[in-house]
Amino acid sequence: MSRGPDAATLLRRVLERHAERCGLSLSWHATESCRWASATFVGACHRMALAIEGAGTDAWIAGLDEVDLPLRGHLVADLIVATTVRTDIGADVGIEVLTVET
């Protein structure tokens, strides 16, 4: 029996949909994840590198840490934009995300 997609896959999908709704194009450079646990929570840490293109790139990046990113079976506990390098058509962005299993 399949458990379904992992948190990293769900996170990529929801970020792609969010960018598309904002009229932006998103492509992935790299994604890496590692398991994480505290005394009361289990989840994963994700480092993701992506390229975002379009007229609303700066606003999308600025609001990314506040956007609701629903993930089935997981909660986005923290999201930070770690790096941003502007390009002629958008930006290359590095994000770090902590997800917790629900």
PDB file of C-alpha atoms in Angstrom:
ATOM      1  CA  MET A   1       0.000   0.000   0.000  1.00  0.00           C
ATOM      2  CA  SER A   2       1.439   3.374  -1.004  1.00  0.00           C
ATOM      3  CA  ARG A   3       1.716   6.131   1.590  1.00  0.00           C
ATOM      4  CA  GLY A   4       1.558   8.798  -1.091  1.00  0.00           C
ATOM      5  CA  PRO A   5       4.063  11.508  -1.914  1.00  0.00           C
ATOM      6  CA  ASP A   6       6.564  12.641   0.709  1.00  0.00           C
ATOM      7  CA  ALA A   7       6.636  16.156   2.169  1.00  0.00           C
ATOM      8  CA  ALA A   8       9.294  17.380  -0.289  1.00  0.00           C
ATOM      9  CA  THR A   9       7.202  16.321  -3.285  1.00  0.00           C
ATOM     10  CA  LEU A  10       4.069  17.913  -1.829  1.00  0.00           C
ATOM     11  CA  LEU A  11       6.003  21.094  -1.057  1.00  0.00           C
ATOM     12  CA  ARG A  12       7.341  21.334  -4.596  1.00  0.00           C
ATOM     13  CA  ARG A  13       3.830  20.870  -6.020  1.00  0.00           C
ATOM     14  CA  VAL A  14       2.231  23.509  -3.800  1.00  0.00           C
ATOM     15  CA  LEU A  15       5.015  26.027  -4.537  1.00  0.00           C
ATOM     16  CA  GLU A  16       4.594  25.412  -8.272  1.00  0.00           C
ATOM     17  CA  ARG A  17       0.820  25.991  -8.018  1.00  0.00           C
ATOM     18  CA  HIS A  18       1.336  29.141  -5.944  1.00  0.00           C
ATOM     19  CA  ALA A  19       3.810  30.557  -8.475  1.00  0.00           C
ATOM     20  CA  GLU A  20       1.470  29.698 -11.356  1.00  0.00           C
ATOM     21  CA  ARG A  21      -1.467  31.458  -9.646  1.00  0.00           C
ATOM     22  CA  CYS A  22       0.765  34.541  -9.379  1.00  0.00           C
ATOM     23  CA  GLY A  23       1.574  34.384 -13.103  1.00  0.00           C
ATOM     24  CA  LEU A  24       5.145  33.186 -12.552  1.00  0.00           C
ATOM     25  CA  SER A  25       7.199  30.326 -13.931  1.00  0.00           C
ATOM     26  CA  LEU A  26       9.089  28.163 -11.431  1.00  0.00           C
ATOM     27  CA  SER A  27      11.803  25.598 -12.172  1.00  0.00           C
ATOM     28  CA  TRP A  28      13.895  23.521  -9.784  1.00  0.00           C
ATOM     29  CA  HIS A  29      17.686  23.456  -9.524  1.00  0.00           C
ATOM     30  CA  ALA A  30      17.966  21.095  -6.532  1.00  0.00           C
ATOM     31  CA  THR A  31      16.054  19.679  -3.583  1.00  0.00           C
ATOM     32  CA  GLU A  32      17.461  17.875  -0.574  1.00  0.00           C
ATOM     33  CA  SER A  33      15.654  16.682   2.522  1.00  0.00           C
ATOM     34  CA  CYS A  34      16.582  15.053   5.802  1.00  0.00           C
ATOM     35  CA  ARG A  35      14.475  13.544   8.565  1.00  0.00           C
ATOM     36  CA  TRP A  36      14.030  15.665  11.678  1.00  0.00           C
ATOM     37  CA  ALA A  37      12.573  14.959  15.112  1.00  0.00           C
ATOM     38  CA  SER A  38      12.175  16.653  18.468  1.00  0.00           C
ATOM     39  CA  ALA A  39      10.798  15.244  21.703  1.00  0.00           C
ATOM     40  CA  THR A  40       7.238  15.817  20.463  1.00  0.00           C
ATOM     41  CA  PHE A  41       7.354  16.219  16.663  1.00  0.00           C
ATOM     42  CA  VAL A  42       8.563  14.283  13.629  1.00  0.00           C
ATOM     43  CA  GLY A  43       9.160  15.834  10.248  1.00  0.00           C
ATOM     44  CA  ALA A  44      11.802  16.867   7.743  1.00  0.00           C
ATOM     45  CA  CYS A  45      14.136  19.726   6.857  1.00  0.00           C
ATOM     46  CA  HIS A  46      14.191  20.724   3.199  1.00  0.00           C
ATOM     47  CA  ARG A  47      16.678  22.844   1.261  1.00  0.00           C
ATOM     48  CA  MET A  48      15.423  23.834  -2.146  1.00  0.00           C
ATOM     49  CA  ALA A  49      17.012  25.820  -4.958  1.00  0.00           C
ATOM     50  CA  LEU A  50      14.697  27.199  -7.607  1.00  0.00           C
ATOM     51  CA  ALA A  51      14.447  29.730 -10.393  1.00  0.00           C
ATOM     52  CA  ILE A  52      11.440  32.012 -10.530  1.00  0.00           C
ATOM     53  CA  GLU A  53      10.598  34.076 -13.607  1.00  0.00           C
ATOM     54  CA  GLY A  54       8.033  36.760 -14.250  1.00  0.00           C
ATOM     55  CA  ALA A  55       6.962  40.305 -13.508  1.00  0.00           C
ATOM     56  CA  GLY A  56       5.892  39.618  -9.914  1.00  0.00           C
ATOM     57  CA  THR A  57       9.067  37.828  -8.834  1.00  0.00           C
ATOM     58  CA  ASP A  58      10.091  40.295  -6.110  1.00  0.00           C
ATOM     59  CA  ALA A  59       6.634  40.368  -4.510  1.00  0.00           C
ATOM     60  CA  TRP A  60       6.392  36.556  -4.635  1.00  0.00           C
ATOM     61  CA  ILE A  61       9.734  36.165  -2.873  1.00  0.00           C
ATOM     62  CA  ALA A  62       8.903  38.845  -0.283  1.00  0.00           C
ATOM     63  CA  GLY A  63       5.628  37.148   0.658  1.00  0.00           C
ATOM     64  CA  LEU A  64       6.799  33.549   0.522  1.00  0.00           C
ATOM     65  CA  ASP A  65       7.422  33.192   4.263  1.00  0.00           C
ATOM     66  CA  GLU A  66       3.820  34.270   5.010  1.00  0.00           C
ATOM     67  CA  VAL A  67       1.896  32.262   2.400  1.00  0.00           C
ATOM     68  CA  ASP A  68      -0.275  29.314   3.439  1.00  0.00           C
ATOM     69  CA  LEU A  69       1.169  26.141   1.917  1.00  0.00           C
ATOM     70  CA  PRO A  70      -1.247  23.280   2.630  1.00  0.00           C
ATOM     71  CA  LEU A  71       0.387  19.836   2.555  1.00  0.00           C
ATOM     72  CA  ARG A  72      -1.677  16.695   3.107  1.00  0.00           C
ATOM     73  CA  GLY A  73      -0.361  14.995   6.259  1.00  0.00           C
ATOM     74  CA  HIS A  74       2.208  17.702   6.973  1.00  0.00           C
ATOM     75  CA  LEU A  75       2.429  21.235   8.314  1.00  0.00           C
ATOM     76  CA  VAL A  76       4.913  23.871   7.164  1.00  0.00           C
ATOM     77  CA  ALA A  77       6.333  24.921  10.534  1.00  0.00           C
ATOM     78  CA  ASP A  78       8.956  27.332   9.185  1.00  0.00           C
ATOM     79  CA  LEU A  79      10.042  28.700   5.815  1.00  0.00           C
ATOM     80  CA  ILE A  80      12.870  31.134   5.201  1.00  0.00           C
ATOM     81  CA  VAL A  81      14.263  32.573   2.012  1.00  0.00           C
ATOM     82  CA  ALA A  82      17.972  31.903   2.555  1.00  0.00           C
ATOM     83  CA  THR A  83      19.371  33.317  -0.693  1.00  0.00           C
ATOM     84  CA  THR A  84      18.146  35.451  -3.560  1.00  0.00           C
ATOM     85  CA  VAL A  85      20.183  36.230  -6.664  1.00  0.00           C
ATOM     86  CA  ARG A  86      18.456  38.472  -9.185  1.00  0.00           C
ATOM     87  CA  THR A  87      18.649  37.517 -12.852  1.00  0.00           C
ATOM     88  CA  ASP A  88      17.613  39.361 -16.006  1.00  0.00           C
ATOM     89  CA  ILE A  89      14.263  37.550 -16.021  1.00  0.00           C
ATOM     90  CA  GLY A  90      13.606  36.814 -12.341  1.00  0.00           C
ATOM     91  CA  ALA A  91      15.656  35.305  -9.531  1.00  0.00           C
ATOM     92  CA  ASP A  92      17.441  32.215  -8.320  1.00  0.00           C
ATOM     93  CA  VAL A  93      16.200  31.497  -4.804  1.00  0.00           C
ATOM     94  CA  GLY A  94      17.279  29.176  -2.016  1.00  0.00           C
ATOM     95  CA  ILE A  95      14.679  28.307   0.609  1.00  0.00           C
ATOM     96  CA  GLU A  96      14.834  26.282   3.806  1.00  0.00           C
ATOM     97  CA  VAL A  97      11.643  24.671   5.051  1.00  0.00           C
ATOM     98  CA  LEU A  98      10.785  22.675   8.162  1.00  0.00           C
ATOM     99  CA  THR A  99       7.769  20.384   7.817  1.00  0.00           C
ATOM    100  CA  VAL A 100       6.092  18.477  10.639  1.00  0.00           C
ATOM    101  CA  GLU A 101       3.963  15.357  10.205  1.00  0.00           C
ATOM    102  CA  THR A 102       0.361  15.767  11.346  1.00  0.00           C
TER     103      THR A 102
END
